[in-house]
Every structure is written in structure tokens, then in C-alpha cells.
Amino acid sequence: MTRVLLIRRDNIGDLILTTPLLRALAAQPGWQVDVLVNSYNEAILDGNPDVARVYRYKKLHHRDAGESAWQVISERIRTVLAIRRAGYDIAIVAKEAWDKRPLQWATLSGAKRVVALCDAGRPGHPRITDLVTAPEFGSEHLVERLHRLLAPLGIHSPPGPLRLFADALRVAALRAEYGIDGSVPVYALQLSARKVKQRWPVERLAALARRLAAAGPCQLVILWSPGAADDPRHPGDDDKAAALVAASPGLPLLPIRTTSLAELMAAVQLCDQVITADGGAMHVAAGLGKPVVALFGNSNAAAWAPWSVPHEILQTEERDVNAISVDAVFAAHRRLCGASD
């Protein structure tokens, strides 16, 4: 058996975009693929048959209420020891370019081979046995870039779709709770974005909701990052969601306050289309095979576009979603629905 440790301890979207690489590795006869993730994105791999074992890394600022820094560090030490005992043949730094933190984990694994990426012309590191050079980041999609890591291993399959698995029981529970029976289309409006220039204002969201409802019977699922805007660990958009509901009386809104990543995945599974800014939720939608209207601000659409699903990308010269009109978003929605302009 060939034992592979893939290291991807980054954001939600980063891990989702790594799932085609996981599929290609797991498809090799006699290969076992384990993954090191962080506690924030761990649920992305729930139910994924390509992964044999998941190791969790928790960042100190993500520790739970009442959990001490020492408890987090102790768990980290236990994880290091478990990885070391596993006896990995290959460690893969699944990142657009290697850096010292994931490389430390690859080194601690004791793997005979360490595979990592870098831009052409950038030096490697003595611990990297298989350094893969790639064009400048942003010139190709991240899924394609990560697939370059397969070449030193003799794997040359093209990247497939993203692989995400919503929990069927959670999906059924939300369907019953919110009365989503499939009799009318269900469109998701996802409100949250980490970057300031990716945040579409409430007034335009409300105007879009009115346009969607006026176009025909539908249900509008409202999704957002829960919590207060000043939460130091995970800033949320409860106030923004409440403002949207208040500005949309009489509309078929279904605000679903998802308190976990697993719940977000279940809620997105219920939808026929997702309208969202670039970010983790956009990749959740693509991972579940949902058509996406994607509003891009100052991020690179070539690298981060929804992968392998029908989508419309909206981005202006200003590289700020505030420059994107309601008309433009509604037109993109209709095109995805197969309607004429």
C-alpha cells in the first residue's frame, strides 16, 4: 500500500478546490489518502469516500469557549505523533505555492517524498523532494494548478468536478422545517463576504429579491455567516440578514441561519441556483453541483471561478461589487435559468 498524506489547512474554498486532486490520488490502485485540515474546514470532507483518515489542526484563535491554549497545543502534539506513527510514503503540500507551515507538517510526517508547488523561478527547499513549477498564480484555475502536483507521481488524469457531500438527514430536516417541496424554484441569496469589496449592499439585495419574486413563483433562501459583525473569531452578518428581511415585506424569503458548515451545505443542497459573492459559500455551491451567479470584487476570477458547474461571473473594471447593478445580476440569473434576455 502507498500511504499519502495531503496537507490542506487553509480556508473552506481552498479545501473544496482540492477535492479533484483527492479523487485522482484515491483512484490509484493500492493508495490510501489521508488529509490534514483545520477545524474550520473539516466538515468539507464529511462523507467523502476518497479520504481514509482526517487529521484536524486547530488554530489558537479558533478554540472553543472555555478551551485553553494548552488544550489546543496538546491536541496538536497528539496529531503530530499520530501522523508520524502512520508511516507515510508521500506528503503533498496542497497549496498554490509552498510555505513553511505546511512544509513543517510534511517534514514531521517523516514521508520519503514531499511534493510541493512554486512559481517558476522561485527556489524550493531542501525538504521538498519533488518541486513542481507552475505559471504565475492567477494565470490558471486553482484546481488546474493543484493538479500539477500529480505529475511527479506519474498520474496524468485531467481534473474532475468538485466533490462535496451534504448530509441527507440534515437536508431532509431543513426541507421539512422550511416547507421546501420542489413545487417552485428555490434561489439562494448568500449575503456574506470576507473582503470589503466583495460585499453587495442590502439595498441591492432587497431590490434583486423583488425582481426575482416578480419574475415568477419561487422561494428565496437567505444565507449568511451567522453571528455579530464584531465577533473577533468569526465576524457574522446577522444584522445584515435582519435588514434584508425588514426591507422585503411580503416576499417569499426563507432566512436560514446556518450555525455550522454542515448546515450550510445542507441548505445549499436545497437550492436550484445560488447568487453569491466570491468566497467559501460559492465553492460550496459549486461542490454540490449548483449553478452559480458569482459577484467578484478584487479577487482573481480566473483562479477562483466556480469550477465545473454552469455559472455567470460578474466583475467590473472597478473590481468592486458595489459597481455591479441589480439589472446585471438579474440578467445573469435569467441566463442561467435558460431564459431569454
PDB file of N, CA and C in Angstrom, residues 22-83:
ATOM      1  N   LEU A  22      -7.789  15.046  -4.616  1.00  0.00           N
ATOM      2  CA  LEU A  22      -8.015  13.901  -3.736  1.00  0.00           C
ATOM      3  C   LEU A  22      -8.599  12.719  -4.519  1.00  0.00           C
ATOM      4  N   ARG A  23      -9.547  12.999  -5.400  1.00  0.00           N
ATOM      5  CA  ARG A  23     -10.172  11.935  -6.198  1.00  0.00           C
ATOM      6  C   ARG A  23      -9.135  11.238  -7.075  1.00  0.00           C
ATOM      7  N   ALA A  24      -8.255  12.031  -7.708  1.00  0.00           N
ATOM      8  CA  ALA A  24      -7.242  11.451  -8.591  1.00  0.00           C
ATOM      9  C   ALA A  24      -6.259  10.586  -7.809  1.00  0.00           C
ATOM     10  N   LEU A  25      -5.893  11.018  -6.610  1.00  0.00           N
ATOM     11  CA  LEU A  25      -4.974  10.232  -5.783  1.00  0.00           C
ATOM     12  C   LEU A  25      -5.625   8.937  -5.306  1.00  0.00           C
ATOM     13  N   ALA A  26      -6.851   9.049  -4.818  1.00  0.00           N
ATOM     14  CA  ALA A  26      -7.539   7.877  -4.265  1.00  0.00           C
ATOM     15  C   ALA A  26      -7.873   6.853  -5.332  1.00  0.00           C
ATOM     16  N   ALA A  27      -7.931   7.289  -6.592  1.00  0.00           N
ATOM     17  CA  ALA A  27      -8.258   6.360  -7.684  1.00  0.00           C
ATOM     18  C   ALA A  27      -7.094   5.441  -8.051  1.00  0.00           C
ATOM     19  N   GLN A  28      -5.901   5.711  -7.505  1.00  0.00           N
ATOM     20  CA  GLN A  28      -4.749   4.869  -7.822  1.00  0.00           C
ATOM     21  C   GLN A  28      -4.843   3.542  -7.053  1.00  0.00           C
ATOM     22  N   PRO A  29      -4.678   2.426  -7.709  1.00  0.00           N
ATOM     23  CA  PRO A  29      -4.790   1.126  -7.025  1.00  0.00           C
ATOM     24  C   PRO A  29      -3.775   1.006  -5.886  1.00  0.00           C
ATOM     25  N   GLY A  30      -4.286   0.633  -4.723  1.00  0.00           N
ATOM     26  CA  GLY A  30      -3.418   0.405  -3.578  1.00  0.00           C
ATOM     27  C   GLY A  30      -2.970   1.663  -2.855  1.00  0.00           C
ATOM     28  N   TRP A  31      -3.579   2.802  -3.156  1.00  0.00           N
ATOM     29  CA  TRP A  31      -3.206   4.050  -2.484  1.00  0.00           C
ATOM     30  C   TRP A  31      -4.229   4.393  -1.410  1.00  0.00           C
ATOM     31  N   GLN A  32      -3.747   4.809  -0.255  1.00  0.00           N
ATOM     32  CA  GLN A  32      -4.604   5.323   0.815  1.00  0.00           C
ATOM     33  C   GLN A  32      -4.272   6.792   1.015  1.00  0.00           C
ATOM     34  N   VAL A  33      -5.306   7.636   1.021  1.00  0.00           N
ATOM     35  CA  VAL A  33      -5.111   9.082   1.119  1.00  0.00           C
ATOM     36  C   VAL A  33      -5.703   9.590   2.424  1.00  0.00           C
ATOM     37  N   ASP A  34      -4.861  10.173   3.261  1.00  0.00           N
ATOM     38  CA  ASP A  34      -5.274  10.836   4.487  1.00  0.00           C
ATOM     39  C   ASP A  34      -5.035  12.333   4.323  1.00  0.00           C
ATOM     40  N   VAL A  35      -5.752  13.138   5.095  1.00  0.00           N
ATOM     41  CA  VAL A  35      -5.696  14.588   4.903  1.00  0.00           C
ATOM     42  C   VAL A  35      -5.561  15.290   6.246  1.00  0.00           C
ATOM     43  N   LEU A  36      -4.691  16.294   6.281  1.00  0.00           N
ATOM     44  CA  LEU A  36      -4.592  17.202   7.427  1.00  0.00           C
ATOM     45  C   LEU A  36      -5.321  18.484   7.066  1.00  0.00           C
ATOM     46  N   VAL A  37      -6.342  18.836   7.856  1.00  0.00           N
ATOM     47  CA  VAL A  37      -7.142  20.037   7.618  1.00  0.00           C
ATOM     48  C   VAL A  37      -7.144  20.863   8.906  1.00  0.00           C
ATOM     49  N   ASN A  38      -7.863  21.981   8.891  1.00  0.00           N
ATOM     50  CA  ASN A  38      -8.064  22.695  10.149  1.00  0.00           C
ATOM     51  C   ASN A  38      -9.504  22.518  10.617  1.00  0.00           C
ATOM     52  N   SER A  39      -9.739  22.866  11.852  1.00  0.00           N
ATOM     53  CA  SER A  39     -11.052  22.635  12.444  1.00  0.00           C
ATOM     54  C   SER A  39     -12.145  23.434  11.747  1.00  0.00           C
ATOM     55  N   TYR A  40     -11.777  24.503  11.081  1.00  0.00           N
ATOM     56  CA  TYR A  40     -12.746  25.387  10.428  1.00  0.00           C
ATOM     57  C   TYR A  40     -13.310  24.770   9.152  1.00  0.00           C
ATOM     58  N   ASN A  41     -12.488  24.001   8.429  1.00  0.00           N
ATOM     59  CA  ASN A  41     -12.960  23.457   7.153  1.00  0.00           C
ATOM     60  C   ASN A  41     -13.168  21.947   7.177  1.00  0.00           C
ATOM     61  N   GLU A  42     -13.028  21.331   8.320  1.00  0.00           N
ATOM     62  CA  GLU A  42     -13.066  19.876   8.468  1.00  0.00           C
ATOM     63  C   GLU A  42     -14.319  19.233   7.868  1.00  0.00           C
ATOM     64  N   ALA A  43     -15.477  19.885   8.045  1.00  0.00           N
ATOM     65  CA  ALA A  43     -16.740  19.289   7.594  1.00  0.00           C
ATOM     66  C   ALA A  43     -16.815  19.131   6.082  1.00  0.00           C
ATOM     67  N   ILE A  44     -15.950  19.829   5.348  1.00  0.00           N
ATOM     68  CA  ILE A  44     -15.942  19.702   3.890  1.00  0.00           C
ATOM     69  C   ILE A  44     -15.698  18.260   3.461  1.00  0.00           C
ATOM     70  N   LEU A  45     -14.957  17.501   4.262  1.00  0.00           N
ATOM     71  CA  LEU A  45     -14.616  16.130   3.893  1.00  0.00           C
ATOM     72  C   LEU A  45     -15.594  15.092   4.458  1.00  0.00           C
ATOM     73  N   ASP A  46     -16.629  15.532   5.168  1.00  0.00           N
ATOM     74  CA  ASP A  46     -17.617  14.585   5.695  1.00  0.00           C
ATOM     75  C   ASP A  46     -18.233  13.782   4.542  1.00  0.00           C
ATOM     76  N   GLY A  47     -18.202  12.476   4.682  1.00  0.00           N
ATOM     77  CA  GLY A  47     -18.811  11.612   3.686  1.00  0.00           C
ATOM     78  C   GLY A  47     -18.015  11.442   2.414  1.00  0.00           C
ATOM     79  N   ASN A  48     -16.805  11.999   2.347  1.00  0.00           N
ATOM     80  CA  ASN A  48     -16.014  11.895   1.118  1.00  0.00           C
ATOM     81  C   ASN A  48     -15.319  10.528   1.066  1.00  0.00           C
ATOM     82  N   PRO A  49     -15.662   9.682   0.100  1.00  0.00           N
ATOM     83  CA  PRO A  49     -15.099   8.327   0.060  1.00  0.00           C
ATOM     84  C   PRO A  49     -13.640   8.285  -0.386  1.00  0.00           C
ATOM     85  N   ASP A  50     -13.108   9.406  -0.833  1.00  0.00           N
ATOM     86  CA  ASP A  50     -11.715   9.435  -1.284  1.00  0.00           C
ATOM     87  C   ASP A  50     -10.731   9.561  -0.127  1.00  0.00           C
ATOM     88  N   VAL A  51     -11.231   9.854   1.056  1.00  0.00           N
ATOM     89  CA  VAL A  51     -10.367  10.128   2.207  1.00  0.00           C
ATOM     90  C   VAL A  51     -10.517   9.018   3.239  1.00  0.00           C
ATOM     91  N   ALA A  52      -9.382   8.428   3.623  1.00  0.00           N
ATOM     92  CA  ALA A  52      -9.414   7.353   4.612  1.00  0.00           C
ATOM     93  C   ALA A  52      -9.410   7.910   6.035  1.00  0.00           C
ATOM     94  N   ARG A  53      -8.611   8.930   6.281  1.00  0.00           N
ATOM     95  CA  ARG A  53      -8.491   9.478   7.635  1.00  0.00           C
ATOM     96  C   ARG A  53      -8.287  10.978   7.561  1.00  0.00           C
ATOM     97  N   VAL A  54      -8.912  11.698   8.488  1.00  0.00           N
ATOM     98  CA  VAL A  54      -8.771  13.151   8.568  1.00  0.00           C
ATOM     99  C   VAL A  54      -8.102  13.512   9.888  1.00  0.00           C
ATOM    100  N   TYR A  55      -7.003  14.252   9.788  1.00  0.00           N
ATOM    101  CA  TYR A  55      -6.353  14.820  10.969  1.00  0.00           C
ATOM    102  C   TYR A  55      -6.770  16.286  11.073  1.00  0.00           C
ATOM    103  N   ARG A  56      -7.039  16.724  12.294  1.00  0.00           N
ATOM    104  CA  ARG A  56      -7.529  18.091  12.477  1.00  0.00           C
ATOM    105  C   ARG A  56      -6.480  18.951  13.158  1.00  0.00           C
ATOM    106  N   TYR A  57      -6.247  20.108  12.575  1.00  0.00           N
ATOM    107  CA  TYR A  57      -5.367  21.123  13.162  1.00  0.00           C
ATOM    108  C   TYR A  57      -6.239  22.299  13.573  1.00  0.00           C
ATOM    109  N   LYS A  58      -6.139  22.726  14.834  1.00  0.00           N
ATOM    110  CA  LYS A  58      -6.947  23.852  15.297  1.00  0.00           C
ATOM    111  C   LYS A  58      -6.051  25.060  15.539  1.00  0.00           C
ATOM    112  N   LYS A  59      -6.426  26.182  14.962  1.00  0.00           N
ATOM    113  CA  LYS A  59      -5.715  27.426  15.209  1.00  0.00           C
ATOM    114  C   LYS A  59      -6.109  27.962  16.582  1.00  0.00           C
ATOM    115  N   LEU A  60      -5.167  28.630  17.233  1.00  0.00           N
ATOM    116  CA  LEU A  60      -5.436  29.098  18.597  1.00  0.00           C
ATOM    117  C   LEU A  60      -6.638  30.036  18.641  1.00  0.00           C
ATOM    118  N   HIS A  61      -6.800  30.889  17.636  1.00  0.00           N
ATOM    119  CA  HIS A  61      -7.923  31.839  17.686  1.00  0.00           C
ATOM    120  C   HIS A  61      -9.253  31.193  17.293  1.00  0.00           C
ATOM    121  N   HIS A  62      -9.230  29.899  16.935  1.00  0.00           N
ATOM    122  CA  HIS A  62     -10.466  29.164  16.648  1.00  0.00           C
ATOM    123  C   HIS A  62     -10.877  28.248  17.800  1.00  0.00           C
ATOM    124  N   ARG A  63     -10.168  28.329  18.918  1.00  0.00           N
ATOM    125  CA  ARG A  63     -10.513  27.414  20.011  1.00  0.00           C
ATOM    126  C   ARG A  63     -11.900  27.732  20.567  1.00  0.00           C
ATOM    127  N   ASP A  64     -12.532  26.683  21.099  1.00  0.00           N
ATOM    128  CA  ASP A  64     -13.894  26.798  21.603  1.00  0.00           C
ATOM    129  C   ASP A  64     -13.936  27.575  22.908  1.00  0.00           C
ATOM    130  N   ALA A  65     -15.139  28.030  23.248  1.00  0.00           N
ATOM    131  CA  ALA A  65     -15.316  28.728  24.519  1.00  0.00           C
ATOM    132  C   ALA A  65     -14.920  27.805  25.669  1.00  0.00           C
ATOM    133  N   GLY A  66     -14.088  28.301  26.556  1.00  0.00           N
ATOM    134  CA  GLY A  66     -13.628  27.517  27.691  1.00  0.00           C
ATOM    135  C   GLY A  66     -12.456  26.616  27.386  1.00  0.00           C
ATOM    136  N   GLU A  67     -12.031  26.548  26.142  1.00  0.00           N
ATOM    137  CA  GLU A  67     -10.898  25.712  25.760  1.00  0.00           C
ATOM    138  C   GLU A  67      -9.611  26.523  25.882  1.00  0.00           C
ATOM    139  N   SER A  68      -8.655  25.987  26.581  1.00  0.00           N
ATOM    140  CA  SER A  68      -7.404  26.713  26.810  1.00  0.00           C
ATOM    141  C   SER A  68      -6.435  26.535  25.657  1.00  0.00           C
ATOM    142  N   ALA A  69      -5.481  27.444  25.592  1.00  0.00           N
ATOM    143  CA  ALA A  69      -4.435  27.329  24.580  1.00  0.00           C
ATOM    144  C   ALA A  69      -3.661  26.031  24.769  1.00  0.00           C
ATOM    145  N   TRP A  70      -3.444  25.631  26.017  1.00  0.00           N
ATOM    146  CA  TRP A  70      -2.700  24.402  26.272  1.00  0.00           C
ATOM    147  C   TRP A  70      -3.445  23.177  25.737  1.00  0.00           C
ATOM    148  N   GLN A  71      -4.772  23.176  25.844  1.00  0.00           N
ATOM    149  CA  GLN A  71      -5.544  22.060  25.307  1.00  0.00           C
ATOM    150  C   GLN A  71      -5.388  21.965  23.786  1.00  0.00           C
ATOM    151  N   VAL A  72      -5.387  23.111  23.137  1.00  0.00           N
ATOM    152  CA  VAL A  72      -5.209  23.130  21.688  1.00  0.00           C
ATOM    153  C   VAL A  72      -3.827  22.628  21.316  1.00  0.00           C
ATOM    154  N   ILE A  73      -2.814  23.081  22.030  1.00  0.00           N
ATOM    155  CA  ILE A  73      -1.439  22.662  21.747  1.00  0.00           C
ATOM    156  C   ILE A  73      -1.260  21.169  22.030  1.00  0.00           C
ATOM    157  N   SER A  74      -1.900  20.670  23.095  1.00  0.00           N
ATOM    158  CA  SER A  74      -1.814  19.241  23.412  1.00  0.00           C
ATOM    159  C   SER A  74      -2.412  18.394  22.296  1.00  0.00           C
ATOM    160  N   GLU A  75      -3.556  18.836  21.787  1.00  0.00           N
ATOM    161  CA  GLU A  75      -4.174  18.125  20.667  1.00  0.00           C
ATOM    162  C   GLU A  75      -3.254  18.139  19.449  1.00  0.00           C
ATOM    163  N   ARG A  76      -2.583  19.240  19.240  1.00  0.00           N
ATOM    164  CA  ARG A  76      -1.666  19.363  18.110  1.00  0.00           C
ATOM    165  C   ARG A  76      -0.503  18.367  18.239  1.00  0.00           C
ATOM    166  N   ILE A  77      -0.003  18.236  19.432  1.00  0.00           N
ATOM    167  CA  ILE A  77       1.102  17.286  19.672  1.00  0.00           C
ATOM    168  C   ILE A  77       0.637  15.856  19.403  1.00  0.00           C
ATOM    169  N   ARG A  78      -0.573  15.525  19.865  1.00  0.00           N
ATOM    170  CA  ARG A  78      -1.105  14.180  19.618  1.00  0.00           C
ATOM    171  C   ARG A  78      -1.276  13.922  18.118  1.00  0.00           C
ATOM    172  N   THR A  79      -1.671  14.958  17.393  1.00  0.00           N
ATOM    173  CA  THR A  79      -1.824  14.817  15.946  1.00  0.00           C
ATOM    174  C   THR A  79      -0.480  14.562  15.281  1.00  0.00           C
ATOM    175  N   VAL A  80       0.540  15.291  15.696  1.00  0.00           N
ATOM    176  CA  VAL A  80       1.880  15.087  15.145  1.00  0.00           C
ATOM    177  C   VAL A  80       2.333  13.645  15.375  1.00  0.00           C
ATOM    178  N   LEU A  81       2.131  13.147  16.579  1.00  0.00           N
ATOM    179  CA  LEU A  81       2.568  11.786  16.896  1.00  0.00           C
ATOM    180  C   LEU A  81       1.806  10.748  16.073  1.00  0.00           C
ATOM    181  N   ALA A  82       0.504  10.975  15.902  1.00  0.00           N
ATOM    182  CA  ALA A  82      -0.298  10.031  15.112  1.00  0.00           C
ATOM    183  C   ALA A  82       0.154  10.018  13.653  1.00  0.00           C
ATOM    184  N   ILE A  83       0.441  11.179  13.108  1.00  0.00           N
ATOM    185  CA  ILE A  83       0.914  11.266  11.729  1.00  0.00           C
ATOM    186  C   ILE A  83       2.262  10.574  11.588  1.00  0.00           C
TER     187      ILE A  83
END
